[in-house]
Coordinates of C-alpha atoms in Angstrom, one line a residue:
Chain M
M1 CA 88.6 130.7 118.7
L2 CA 92.3 131.5 119.0
K3 CA 92.9 128.5 121.2
R4 CA 91.2 126.1 118.8
T5 CA 93.4 127.3 115.9
A6 CA 96.5 127.2 118.0
I7 CA 95.8 123.5 118.8
R8 CA 95.2 122.8 115.2
D9 CA 98.4 124.4 114.0
Y10 CA 100.8 123.5 116.8
G11 CA 99.1 120.4 118.3
V12 CA 101.5 118.0 116.5
Y13 CA 104.6 119.7 117.9
L14 CA 103.0 119.8 121.3
A15 CA 102.2 116.1 121.1
L16 CA 105.7 115.3 119.9
V17 CA 107.3 117.2 122.8
V18 CA 105.0 115.6 125.3
L19 CA 105.8 112.1 123.9
V20 CA 109.6 112.8 124.0
V21 CA 109.3 114.0 127.6
I22 CA 107.3 110.9 128.6
N23 CA 109.9 108.7 126.9
V24 CA 112.8 110.5 128.7
V25 CA 111.1 109.7 132.0
I26 CA 109.8 106.1 131.4
T27 CA 112.1 104.6 128.8
P28 CA 115.6 104.0 130.2
S29 CA 117.7 103.9 127.0
F30 CA 115.7 106.5 125.2
L31 CA 118.3 109.3 125.1
T32 CA 121.1 107.2 123.9
G33 CA 122.6 108.0 120.5
D34 CA 121.9 104.5 119.2
N35 CA 118.2 104.7 120.0
L36 CA 117.8 108.1 118.5
R37 CA 119.7 107.0 115.4
T38 CA 117.4 104.0 115.0
Q39 CA 114.3 106.0 115.3
L40 CA 115.5 108.5 112.7
V41 CA 116.6 105.8 110.3
Q42 CA 113.3 104.0 110.6
V43 CA 111.3 107.1 109.9
V44 CA 113.2 108.0 106.7
P45 CA 111.1 106.0 104.0
V46 CA 107.8 107.2 105.4
L47 CA 109.1 110.8 105.8
V48 CA 110.4 111.0 102.2
V49 CA 107.2 109.6 100.8
A50 CA 105.2 112.0 103.0
L51 CA 107.1 115.0 101.6
G52 CA 105.8 114.2 98.1
M53 CA 102.4 113.3 99.5
A54 CA 102.2 116.7 101.2
L55 CA 102.7 118.5 97.9
V56 CA 100.0 116.4 96.2
I57 CA 97.5 116.8 99.1
G58 CA 98.2 120.5 99.0
T59 CA 96.6 120.5 95.5
E60 CA 93.6 118.7 96.9
G61 CA 94.9 115.4 95.4
I62 CA 96.2 112.2 96.8
D63 CA 98.7 109.6 95.7
L64 CA 97.9 106.0 96.5
S65 CA 100.6 104.6 94.2
V66 CA 103.7 105.6 96.3
G67 CA 104.2 102.1 97.8
S68 CA 104.1 100.4 94.4
V69 CA 106.4 103.1 93.0
M70 CA 108.9 102.2 95.8
A71 CA 108.6 98.6 94.8
I72 CA 109.3 99.4 91.1
A73 CA 112.3 101.4 92.1
A74 CA 113.6 98.6 94.3
A75 CA 113.0 96.1 91.4
L76 CA 115.0 98.3 89.0
L77 CA 117.8 99.1 91.3
P78 CA 119.8 95.8 91.0
L79 CA 119.3 95.6 87.2
Y80 CA 121.5 98.5 86.4
L81 CA 124.1 98.3 89.2
G82 CA 126.6 97.1 86.7
Y83 CA 126.7 100.6 85.3
G84 CA 127.4 102.0 88.7
V85 CA 125.4 103.2 91.6
V86 CA 124.7 106.6 90.1
A87 CA 123.3 105.3 86.8
S88 CA 121.2 102.7 88.7
I89 CA 119.7 105.3 91.0
L90 CA 119.1 107.6 88.1
V91 CA 117.1 104.8 86.4
C92 CA 115.0 104.5 89.5
L93 CA 114.3 108.2 89.7
I94 CA 113.3 108.3 86.0
A95 CA 110.9 105.4 86.6
G96 CA 109.5 107.4 89.6
A97 CA 109.0 110.5 87.4
A98 CA 107.4 108.4 84.7
A99 CA 105.0 106.9 87.2
G100 CA 104.2 110.4 88.4
L101 CA 103.7 111.6 84.9
L102 CA 101.1 108.8 84.3
N103 CA 99.3 109.7 87.5
G104 CA 99.4 113.4 86.7
S105 CA 98.3 113.0 83.1
L106 CA 95.3 111.0 84.2
V107 CA 94.4 113.7 86.8
T108 CA 95.2 116.7 84.6
F109 CA 94.2 115.7 81.0
A110 CA 91.7 112.9 81.5
G111 CA 90.1 114.6 84.5
V112 CA 90.1 111.4 86.5
Q113 CA 89.8 111.8 90.3
P114 CA 93.3 111.5 92.0
I115 CA 92.2 108.6 94.2
V116 CA 91.2 106.5 91.2
A117 CA 94.0 107.6 89.0
T118 CA 96.6 106.6 91.5
L119 CA 94.7 103.5 92.6
A120 CA 95.3 102.0 89.1
L121 CA 99.1 102.3 89.6
L122 CA 98.8 100.9 93.2
V123 CA 97.2 97.8 91.7
G124 CA 99.3 97.5 88.6
G125 CA 102.6 98.9 89.9
R126 CA 103.3 96.2 92.3
G127 CA 102.6 93.6 89.7
L128 CA 104.9 95.4 87.4
A129 CA 107.6 95.5 90.0
L130 CA 107.3 91.7 90.6
V131 CA 107.4 91.1 86.8
I132 CA 110.6 93.2 86.5
A133 CA 112.2 91.4 89.5
N134 CA 110.8 88.0 88.4
G135 CA 109.1 87.8 91.7
Q136 CA 112.4 87.4 93.6
L137 CA 114.1 89.1 96.4
K138 CA 117.7 90.1 95.5
Q139 CA 120.6 90.7 97.8
L140 CA 122.5 93.9 96.9
Y141 CA 126.2 93.5 97.0
N142 CA 127.4 96.8 95.6
P143 CA 129.6 98.4 98.3
D144 CA 128.7 102.0 97.3
L145 CA 125.0 101.3 97.5
L146 CA 125.5 99.6 100.9
A147 CA 127.5 102.6 102.1
L148 CA 124.5 104.8 101.2
G149 CA 122.3 102.6 103.4
T150 CA 124.5 101.9 106.3
S151 CA 127.3 104.4 106.8
S152 CA 127.2 107.6 108.9
V153 CA 128.7 111.1 108.7
I154 CA 129.6 112.7 112.0
G155 CA 127.4 110.1 113.7
I156 CA 124.3 110.8 111.6
P157 CA 123.2 108.1 109.2
L158 CA 123.6 109.0 105.6
T159 CA 119.9 108.2 104.8
V160 CA 118.8 110.6 107.5
L161 CA 121.0 113.3 106.0
V162 CA 119.5 112.7 102.5
A163 CA 116.0 113.0 104.0
L164 CA 117.0 116.2 105.8
V165 CA 118.2 117.7 102.5
L166 CA 114.9 116.7 100.9
V167 CA 113.0 118.4 103.7
I168 CA 114.9 121.6 103.2
I169 CA 114.4 121.5 99.5
V170 CA 110.6 120.9 99.8
A171 CA 110.3 123.6 102.5
L172 CA 112.0 126.1 100.3
L173 CA 110.0 125.0 97.3
V174 CA 106.7 125.6 99.2
E175 CA 107.7 128.8 101.0
R176 CA 110.0 130.6 98.7
T177 CA 109.1 129.8 95.1
T178 CA 106.4 130.8 92.6
F179 CA 105.7 127.1 92.1
G180 CA 104.9 126.8 95.8
R181 CA 102.4 129.6 95.7
Q182 CA 100.8 128.2 92.5
L183 CA 100.5 124.8 94.1
V184 CA 98.7 126.3 97.1
A185 CA 96.5 128.4 94.9
V186 CA 95.5 125.4 92.8
G187 CA 94.7 123.4 95.9
G188 CA 92.7 126.3 97.4
N189 CA 90.5 126.9 94.5
R190 CA 91.3 125.3 91.2
R191 CA 88.8 127.2 89.1
A192 CA 90.0 130.6 90.5
A193 CA 93.6 129.6 89.8
E194 CA 92.6 128.8 86.2
F195 CA 90.8 132.2 85.8
A196 CA 93.8 133.9 87.3
G197 CA 95.9 132.5 84.4
L198 CA 98.0 130.2 86.6
P199 CA 99.6 127.2 84.9
V200 CA 97.3 124.7 86.6
K201 CA 98.0 121.7 84.5
R202 CA 101.8 122.2 84.6
T203 CA 101.6 122.6 88.4
L204 CA 99.5 119.4 88.9
L205 CA 101.8 117.4 86.5
T206 CA 104.9 118.6 88.4
V207 CA 103.4 117.8 91.8
Y208 CA 102.6 114.2 90.8
M209 CA 106.0 113.7 89.2
L210 CA 107.7 115.0 92.4
S211 CA 105.7 112.6 94.4
G212 CA 106.7 109.7 92.1
V213 CA 110.4 110.7 92.3
F214 CA 110.2 111.0 96.1
A215 CA 108.7 107.5 96.3
A216 CA 111.5 106.2 94.1
I217 CA 114.1 107.8 96.4
A218 CA 112.4 106.2 99.4
G219 CA 112.5 102.9 97.6
V220 CA 116.3 103.3 96.9
L221 CA 117.0 104.4 100.5
A222 CA 115.0 101.6 102.0
S223 CA 116.6 99.0 99.8
A224 CA 120.1 100.3 100.5
R225 CA 119.4 100.0 104.2
L226 CA 117.9 96.6 104.0
T227 CA 120.8 95.6 101.7
A228 CA 118.2 93.8 99.6
S229 CA 115.7 94.6 96.9
D230 CA 112.3 93.2 98.0
P231 CA 109.6 94.3 95.6
S232 CA 107.0 92.1 97.1
S233 CA 106.8 93.7 100.5
L234 CA 108.6 97.0 100.2
G235 CA 106.3 100.0 100.7
L236 CA 103.3 97.9 101.4
L237 CA 100.6 100.2 103.0
I238 CA 103.1 103.1 103.2
E239 CA 100.6 105.3 101.4
L240 CA 98.4 105.2 104.5
S241 CA 101.3 106.0 106.9
A242 CA 102.4 108.9 104.6
I243 CA 98.9 110.3 104.4
T244 CA 98.5 110.1 108.1
A245 CA 101.8 111.9 108.7
V246 CA 100.8 114.7 106.4
V247 CA 97.3 115.1 107.9
V248 CA 98.4 114.8 111.5
G249 CA 101.0 117.5 110.6
G250 CA 98.3 120.0 109.8
T251 CA 97.9 119.8 106.0
P252 CA 94.2 119.5 105.3
L253 CA 93.0 116.8 102.9
T254 CA 91.0 119.6 101.3
G255 CA 94.1 121.2 99.9
G256 CA 95.2 124.8 99.8
R257 CA 97.9 124.6 102.5
V258 CA 101.1 122.6 102.8
R259 CA 102.9 122.2 106.2
V260 CA 106.3 120.7 105.5
I261 CA 107.7 120.9 109.0
G262 CA 104.4 119.7 110.3
T263 CA 104.7 116.7 108.0
V264 CA 108.1 116.0 109.5
A265 CA 106.7 116.2 113.0
G266 CA 103.8 114.1 112.0
A267 CA 106.0 111.3 110.7
L268 CA 108.3 111.5 113.8
L269 CA 105.2 111.4 116.0
M270 CA 103.8 108.3 114.4
Q271 CA 107.2 106.6 114.5
L272 CA 107.7 107.5 118.2
I273 CA 104.3 106.3 119.2
S274 CA 104.8 102.8 117.8
A275 CA 108.4 102.7 119.0
T276 CA 107.3 103.6 122.5
L277 CA 104.5 101.1 122.7
I278 CA 106.7 98.3 121.3
K279 CA 109.5 99.2 123.8
H280 CA 107.1 98.8 126.7
D281 CA 105.8 95.4 125.5
V282 CA 102.4 96.6 124.4
P283 CA 101.3 94.0 121.8
A284 CA 101.4 95.1 118.2
S285 CA 97.7 94.6 117.9
V286 CA 97.0 97.1 120.7
T287 CA 99.6 99.5 119.3
Q288 CA 97.8 99.4 116.0
M289 CA 94.4 100.2 117.6
L290 CA 95.9 103.0 119.7
E291 CA 97.5 104.5 116.6
A292 CA 94.1 104.5 114.9
A293 CA 92.5 106.2 117.9
L294 CA 95.3 108.8 118.0
I295 CA 95.0 109.6 114.3
A296 CA 91.3 110.1 114.8
A297 CA 91.9 112.3 117.8
A298 CA 94.5 114.4 115.9
V299 CA 92.2 114.9 112.9
L300 CA 89.3 115.7 115.2
V301 CA 91.3 118.5 116.8
Q302 CA 92.4 119.9 113.5
R303 CA 89.0 119.7 111.9
E304 CA 88.0 122.9 110.2
R305 CA 85.1 124.7 111.7
R306 CA 82.0 124.2 109.7
N307 CA 81.3 127.9 108.8
G308 CA 84.7 129.4 109.4
K309 CA 86.4 127.6 106.6
Chain U
M1 CA 73.3 106.6 74.0
I2 CA 76.4 108.0 75.8
V3 CA 74.6 107.7 79.1
R4 CA 73.8 104.1 78.3
L5 CA 77.4 103.4 77.3
Q6 CA 78.7 104.9 80.5
R7 CA 76.3 102.9 82.6
Q8 CA 76.7 99.7 80.7
G9 CA 80.4 100.0 79.8
A10 CA 81.5 97.3 82.2
L11 CA 78.8 95.0 80.9
V12 CA 79.8 95.5 77.3
V13 CA 83.4 94.8 78.0
L14 CA 82.4 91.8 80.1
V15 CA 80.3 90.3 77.3
I16 CA 83.2 90.8 74.8
L17 CA 85.7 89.1 77.2
L18 CA 83.3 86.2 77.8
A19 CA 82.9 85.7 74.1
L20 CA 86.6 85.9 73.6
G21 CA 87.2 83.4 76.4
G22 CA 84.6 81.1 74.8
L23 CA 86.3 81.3 71.5
L24 CA 89.8 80.7 72.8
F25 CA 89.2 78.0 75.4
R26 CA 86.8 75.2 75.2
T27 CA 86.6 75.0 79.0
F28 CA 85.8 78.6 79.5
L29 CA 82.0 79.0 79.0
T30 CA 81.2 76.0 81.1
T31 CA 79.1 75.8 84.2
Y32 CA 82.1 74.5 86.1
T33 CA 84.4 77.5 85.3
L34 CA 81.8 80.2 85.5
G35 CA 80.3 78.7 88.6
N36 CA 83.7 78.6 90.3
L37 CA 84.3 82.3 89.3
A38 CA 80.9 83.2 90.7
V39 CA 81.7 81.6 94.1
Q40 CA 85.1 83.3 94.2
A41 CA 83.5 86.6 93.3
S42 CA 80.6 86.4 95.8
F43 CA 82.7 87.8 98.7
L44 CA 84.0 90.8 96.8
A45 CA 80.5 91.3 95.4
M46 CA 79.0 91.7 98.9
I47 CA 81.7 94.2 99.9
A48 CA 81.5 96.2 96.6
L49 CA 77.7 96.5 97.1
G50 CA 78.2 98.3 100.4
M51 CA 81.0 100.4 98.8
T52 CA 78.6 101.4 96.0
L53 CA 76.1 102.8 98.5
V54 CA 78.8 104.6 100.4
I55 CA 80.3 106.1 97.3
I56 CA 76.8 107.2 96.0
S57 CA 76.4 109.1 99.3
G58 CA 79.6 110.9 98.6
G59 CA 81.9 109.0 101.0
I60 CA 84.3 106.1 100.9
D61 CA 84.9 103.1 103.2
L62 CA 88.5 101.9 103.5
S63 CA 87.7 99.7 106.5
V64 CA 85.9 96.9 104.6
G65 CA 88.9 94.7 104.0
S66 CA 89.8 94.6 107.7
V67 CA 86.2 94.2 108.8
Y68 CA 85.9 91.3 106.3
A69 CA 88.8 89.5 107.9
L70 CA 87.8 90.4 111.4
S71 CA 84.2 89.1 110.9
G72 CA 85.6 85.8 109.4
V73 CA 87.6 85.2 112.6
L74 CA 84.7 86.2 114.8
A75 CA 82.4 83.9 112.9
A76 CA 84.7 80.9 113.3
Y77 CA 85.2 81.8 117.0
G78 CA 81.4 82.2 117.5
S79 CA 80.7 78.8 115.9
T80 CA 83.0 77.0 118.3
R81 CA 81.3 78.6 121.3
W82 CA 77.7 79.1 120.4
G83 CA 77.1 77.2 117.2
L84 CA 75.3 78.7 114.2
A85 CA 73.7 81.6 116.2
G86 CA 77.1 82.7 117.5
A87 CA 78.7 82.4 114.0
L88 CA 76.1 84.8 112.6
I89 CA 75.3 87.2 115.4
L90 CA 78.8 88.0 116.9
P91 CA 80.5 89.1 113.6
L92 CA 77.5 91.0 112.3
L93 CA 77.1 92.8 115.7
V94 CA 80.8 93.9 115.7
S95 CA 80.9 94.9 112.0
G96 CA 77.6 96.8 112.4
V97 CA 79.0 98.7 115.5
I98 CA 82.2 99.5 113.6
G99 CA 80.1 101.0 110.8
L100 CA 78.0 102.9 113.3
I101 CA 81.0 104.5 115.0
Q102 CA 82.5 105.4 111.6
G103 CA 79.2 106.8 110.3
T104 CA 78.7 108.8 113.5
L105 CA 82.2 110.3 113.4
I106 CA 81.7 111.2 109.7
A107 CA 78.2 112.5 109.9
R108 CA 78.0 114.2 113.3
L109 CA 81.6 115.3 113.9
R110 CA 82.1 116.0 110.1
M111 CA 85.5 114.2 109.9
A112 CA 86.8 113.2 106.5
P113 CA 85.5 109.7 105.5
F114 CA 88.9 108.8 104.1
I115 CA 90.6 109.4 107.5
V116 CA 87.9 107.9 109.7
T117 CA 87.6 104.7 107.7
L118 CA 91.4 104.5 107.4
C119 CA 91.4 104.5 111.2
G120 CA 88.7 101.8 111.0
L121 CA 91.0 99.8 108.8
L122 CA 93.8 99.9 111.3
F123 CA 91.5 99.4 114.3
A124 CA 89.7 96.3 112.9
R125 CA 93.0 94.7 111.8
G126 CA 94.4 95.4 115.3
L127 CA 91.3 93.9 117.0
L128 CA 91.7 90.8 114.7
Q129 CA 95.4 90.5 115.8
L130 CA 94.4 90.8 119.4
I131 CA 91.7 88.1 119.5
T132 CA 94.0 85.7 117.6
S133 CA 97.0 86.4 119.8
E134 CA 98.9 88.2 117.1
G135 CA 97.7 85.8 114.4
S136 CA 99.0 82.7 116.1
T137 CA 95.6 81.3 117.0
T138 CA 93.3 79.8 114.3
Y139 CA 89.7 79.2 115.1
L140 CA 88.3 76.2 113.3
V141 CA 84.6 75.8 112.6
P142 CA 83.6 72.4 114.3
P143 CA 83.0 69.7 111.7
G144 CA 79.4 68.9 111.3
S145 CA 78.4 72.4 112.4
A146 CA 75.2 73.7 110.8
F147 CA 77.3 76.8 109.9
R148 CA 79.3 74.8 107.3
W149 CA 76.2 74.4 105.2
L150 CA 76.3 78.1 104.6
G151 CA 79.6 77.8 102.9
D152 CA 78.3 75.7 100.0
G153 CA 79.1 77.4 96.7
T154 CA 75.6 77.7 95.5
V155 CA 74.4 79.2 98.8
L156 CA 77.1 81.8 98.6
V157 CA 76.2 82.9 95.1
V158 CA 72.5 82.9 96.0
I159 CA 73.2 85.1 99.0
A160 CA 75.1 87.6 96.8
V161 CA 72.4 87.6 94.1
I162 CA 69.7 88.3 96.7
A163 CA 71.8 91.1 98.3
Y164 CA 72.1 92.8 94.9
L165 CA 68.4 92.4 94.2
V166 CA 67.5 94.0 97.6
G167 CA 70.3 96.6 97.1
G168 CA 68.9 97.6 93.7
V169 CA 65.3 97.9 94.9
V170 CA 66.3 99.9 98.0
L171 CA 68.4 102.2 95.9
Q172 CA 66.0 102.8 93.1
R173 CA 62.6 102.4 94.7
T174 CA 62.7 103.6 98.3
P175 CA 62.9 106.9 100.0
F176 CA 66.2 105.8 101.6
G177 CA 67.7 105.3 98.1
M178 CA 66.5 108.7 97.0
R179 CA 68.0 110.3 100.1
L180 CA 71.3 108.7 99.3
F181 CA 71.4 110.2 95.8
A182 CA 70.3 113.6 97.2
V183 CA 73.0 113.6 100.0
G184 CA 75.7 112.5 97.6
G185 CA 74.7 114.9 94.9
N186 CA 74.5 118.0 97.1
E187 CA 74.7 117.7 100.8
D188 CA 73.9 121.3 101.6
A189 CA 70.8 121.2 99.3
A190 CA 69.7 118.0 100.8
S191 CA 70.0 119.5 104.3
L192 CA 68.1 122.6 103.3
M193 CA 65.3 120.4 101.9
G194 CA 65.0 119.0 105.3
L195 CA 66.3 115.5 104.6
P196 CA 67.9 113.7 107.5
V197 CA 71.4 113.9 106.1
A198 CA 73.3 112.7 109.2
R199 CA 71.0 109.7 109.7
T200 CA 71.3 108.7 106.0
K201 CA 75.1 108.9 106.1
I202 CA 75.3 106.9 109.3
S203 CA 73.0 104.2 108.0
V204 CA 75.0 103.8 104.8
Y205 CA 78.2 103.1 106.8
V206 CA 76.4 100.6 109.0
V207 CA 75.1 98.9 105.9
S208 CA 78.6 98.8 104.4
G209 CA 80.0 97.4 107.7
L210 CA 77.3 94.8 107.8
L211 CA 77.8 93.7 104.2
A212 CA 81.6 93.4 104.7
G213 CA 80.8 91.4 107.9
C214 CA 78.5 89.2 105.9
A215 CA 81.2 88.6 103.4
G216 CA 83.5 87.6 106.3
V217 CA 81.0 85.2 107.7
M218 CA 80.5 83.7 104.2
S219 CA 84.3 83.2 103.8
A220 CA 84.6 81.6 107.3
A221 CA 81.7 79.2 106.4
Q222 CA 83.4 78.3 103.1
L223 CA 86.9 77.9 104.4
G224 CA 85.9 76.3 107.7
S225 CA 88.1 78.6 109.7
G226 CA 88.9 82.2 110.4
V227 CA 91.8 83.2 108.3
T228 CA 93.8 86.2 109.7
V229 CA 95.7 87.3 106.6
I230 CA 92.8 87.8 104.1
G231 CA 91.3 91.0 103.0
V232 CA 94.4 93.2 102.8
G233 CA 93.9 95.6 100.0
L234 CA 90.4 94.3 99.3
E235 CA 88.9 97.8 99.8
L236 CA 90.8 98.9 96.8
N237 CA 89.5 96.1 94.7
A238 CA 86.0 97.0 95.8
I239 CA 86.5 100.6 94.9
A240 CA 87.9 99.5 91.5
A241 CA 84.8 97.4 90.9
V242 CA 82.5 100.2 91.8
V243 CA 84.3 102.7 89.6
I244 CA 84.5 100.3 86.6
G245 CA 80.8 99.8 87.1
G246 CA 80.2 103.4 86.3
T247 CA 79.6 104.9 89.7
M248 CA 81.4 108.2 90.0
L249 CA 83.5 108.8 93.1
T250 CA 82.1 112.3 93.2
G251 CA 78.8 110.8 94.6
G252 CA 75.2 111.4 93.7
S253 CA 75.0 108.8 90.9
G254 CA 75.5 105.2 90.3
A255 CA 73.8 101.8 90.2
V256 CA 74.4 98.4 91.8
S257 CA 74.0 96.6 88.5
G258 CA 77.2 98.3 87.2
T259 CA 79.1 97.2 90.3
L260 CA 78.1 93.6 89.8
A261 CA 79.4 93.8 86.2
G262 CA 82.5 95.5 87.5
V263 CA 83.2 92.6 90.0
A264 CA 82.5 90.0 87.3
L265 CA 84.8 91.8 84.9
L266 CA 87.7 91.8 87.4
F267 CA 87.3 88.0 87.9
V268 CA 86.9 87.2 84.2
I269 CA 90.1 89.1 83.4
Q270 CA 91.9 87.2 86.1
E271 CA 90.6 83.9 84.8
L272 CA 91.5 84.8 81.2
I273 CA 95.0 85.5 82.2
N274 CA 95.2 82.3 84.2
Q275 CA 94.0 80.3 81.2
L276 CA 96.3 82.0 78.8
G277 CA 99.0 80.7 81.1
R278 CA 101.8 82.3 79.2
F279 CA 101.7 85.2 81.5
N280 CA 103.5 85.5 84.8
S281 CA 100.8 85.5 87.5
N282 CA 102.1 88.9 88.5
M283 CA 100.8 90.1 85.1
Q284 CA 97.3 89.8 86.5
N285 CA 97.7 92.9 88.6
V286 CA 99.4 94.8 85.8
V287 CA 96.5 94.0 83.4
S288 CA 93.9 94.8 86.1
G289 CA 95.6 98.1 86.7
A290 CA 95.7 98.8 82.9
V291 CA 92.0 97.9 82.5
L292 CA 91.1 100.1 85.4
V293 CA 92.9 103.0 83.7
V294 CA 91.2 102.4 80.3
V295 CA 87.7 102.0 81.8
V296 CA 88.1 105.0 84.1
V297 CA 89.3 107.3 81.4
L298 CA 86.5 106.2 79.1
Q299 CA 84.0 106.7 81.9
T300 CA 85.3 110.2 82.6
L301 CA 85.4 111.2 79.0
L302 CA 81.9 109.9 78.4
S303 CA 80.5 111.7 81.5
R304 CA 82.1 114.9 80.2
A305 CA 80.5 114.4 76.8
R306 CA 77.2 114.1 78.4
R307 CA 77.3 117.6 79.8

């Protein structure tokens, strides 16, 4: 079954390469710097959220609250801009961590299933964001914040660089640290991890807090790029895109494995698919249906064998 | 006692809130207010009924919100072409087929229900956009059509009540219901006992699709048109109602009566907040989320104490 596992593990990279090649051939302006920059900038929020999601899914959990946490961060952002950009972003990150702490506590201490625990914040969080923002969209005028969203360093947009740094941090966290190994052990077999004396509760709490913080970062980056704080629509349904990127990237929903680079490839693949279809005037409705079919196909290929698992 | 409490938790809270509402507002415990709530709740009630069955079987169905919206549009479209028959057959056929495909992928190809029905969510919404030319076309039910009669408030509530009666009997009194509990409780054991696991799972997704389709048809009849933007996030409300109603997401246990209480609870909370009026309407979601947390934590703790 060597072939089968190879497709499962490297299929997403293969699909990405094929899609890039197809685009180089059929899309005239594909290889221009402008286009590549646009694609990268657009993928940033989903990618950053997906990084946190990959960690959570690695523990056999799921975080449905990320979109609402993004909205909360966006709502808080303009409130503290008077104290400077750093202070304002810090408030957002603390809020993200608090949201993650709530999710993690429900999962860890109350024993609530992750999907339900985070569902509560998905429902309540957006309401909270709208209450904080008084239901209004606010323009962001702070020049430093706008620079974060719109400026570039050596031709690479700043938000993309931030995402890149986060990717490296998460990859190192998973591959090189004790925490990373504990995370995978908890996801693989929670009871065994408990018996082995691993700090299961602390690991789970940390994972959900990281997911909350990453969602908050995504909220800040997206708002800075839009130059507006829009808590009513920011991050709507992003949890589904992020989960898709993670799963297509080879991290199984059953936990016990985290593929960080796969997640990056998964996010890029989803972005490129929709960009390609839109570029070639395929209606959005058909694009959406094709995406659904592609996700199904990707997961079908990656499906664990029944007895071999 | 604890089992009782866990099963009836939603009902207890519901009664308390209704009493509270009655004390605070003279207009609360009236046929008018409660009747209105029942009509509004009938759509979610249908969807949550299907979700209850799916969750008892150990799965989840994220596609229901999209299928609901799609069926509404198909019903309105069908009524303009083929009258009442078209308004009923076309949407139910499509939603049933979507459920059948999802169930087959889950049961035969052993794909995760979460992913399969997530694809279903995207697919149904895409199909909806396609047949309405990206949401720009609205199909109106012709005035005087027999289909409009179905949208009467009383009829909607009666349909939902009948669905719950049938659902309860099927779940508690038929071999199919027993198989659902067995499959959700322990799939391998059910398979070893010789139960038709795959067929049971496929049926439950078809039923869920059909019930979501039914809700869509009902909404089209009531609104007199197919509305493209409804149903977003409805799957999560349905899951919330099921969970509040005491059905555990782990599968293998649950009851439709709890779900009905859960749906009612969600709407009564909303109405209470509306009547209080002091709150920002956005507070509704905050309170709903908080109630969900409280109820779920209680449910989990109670079910632990049981063991």
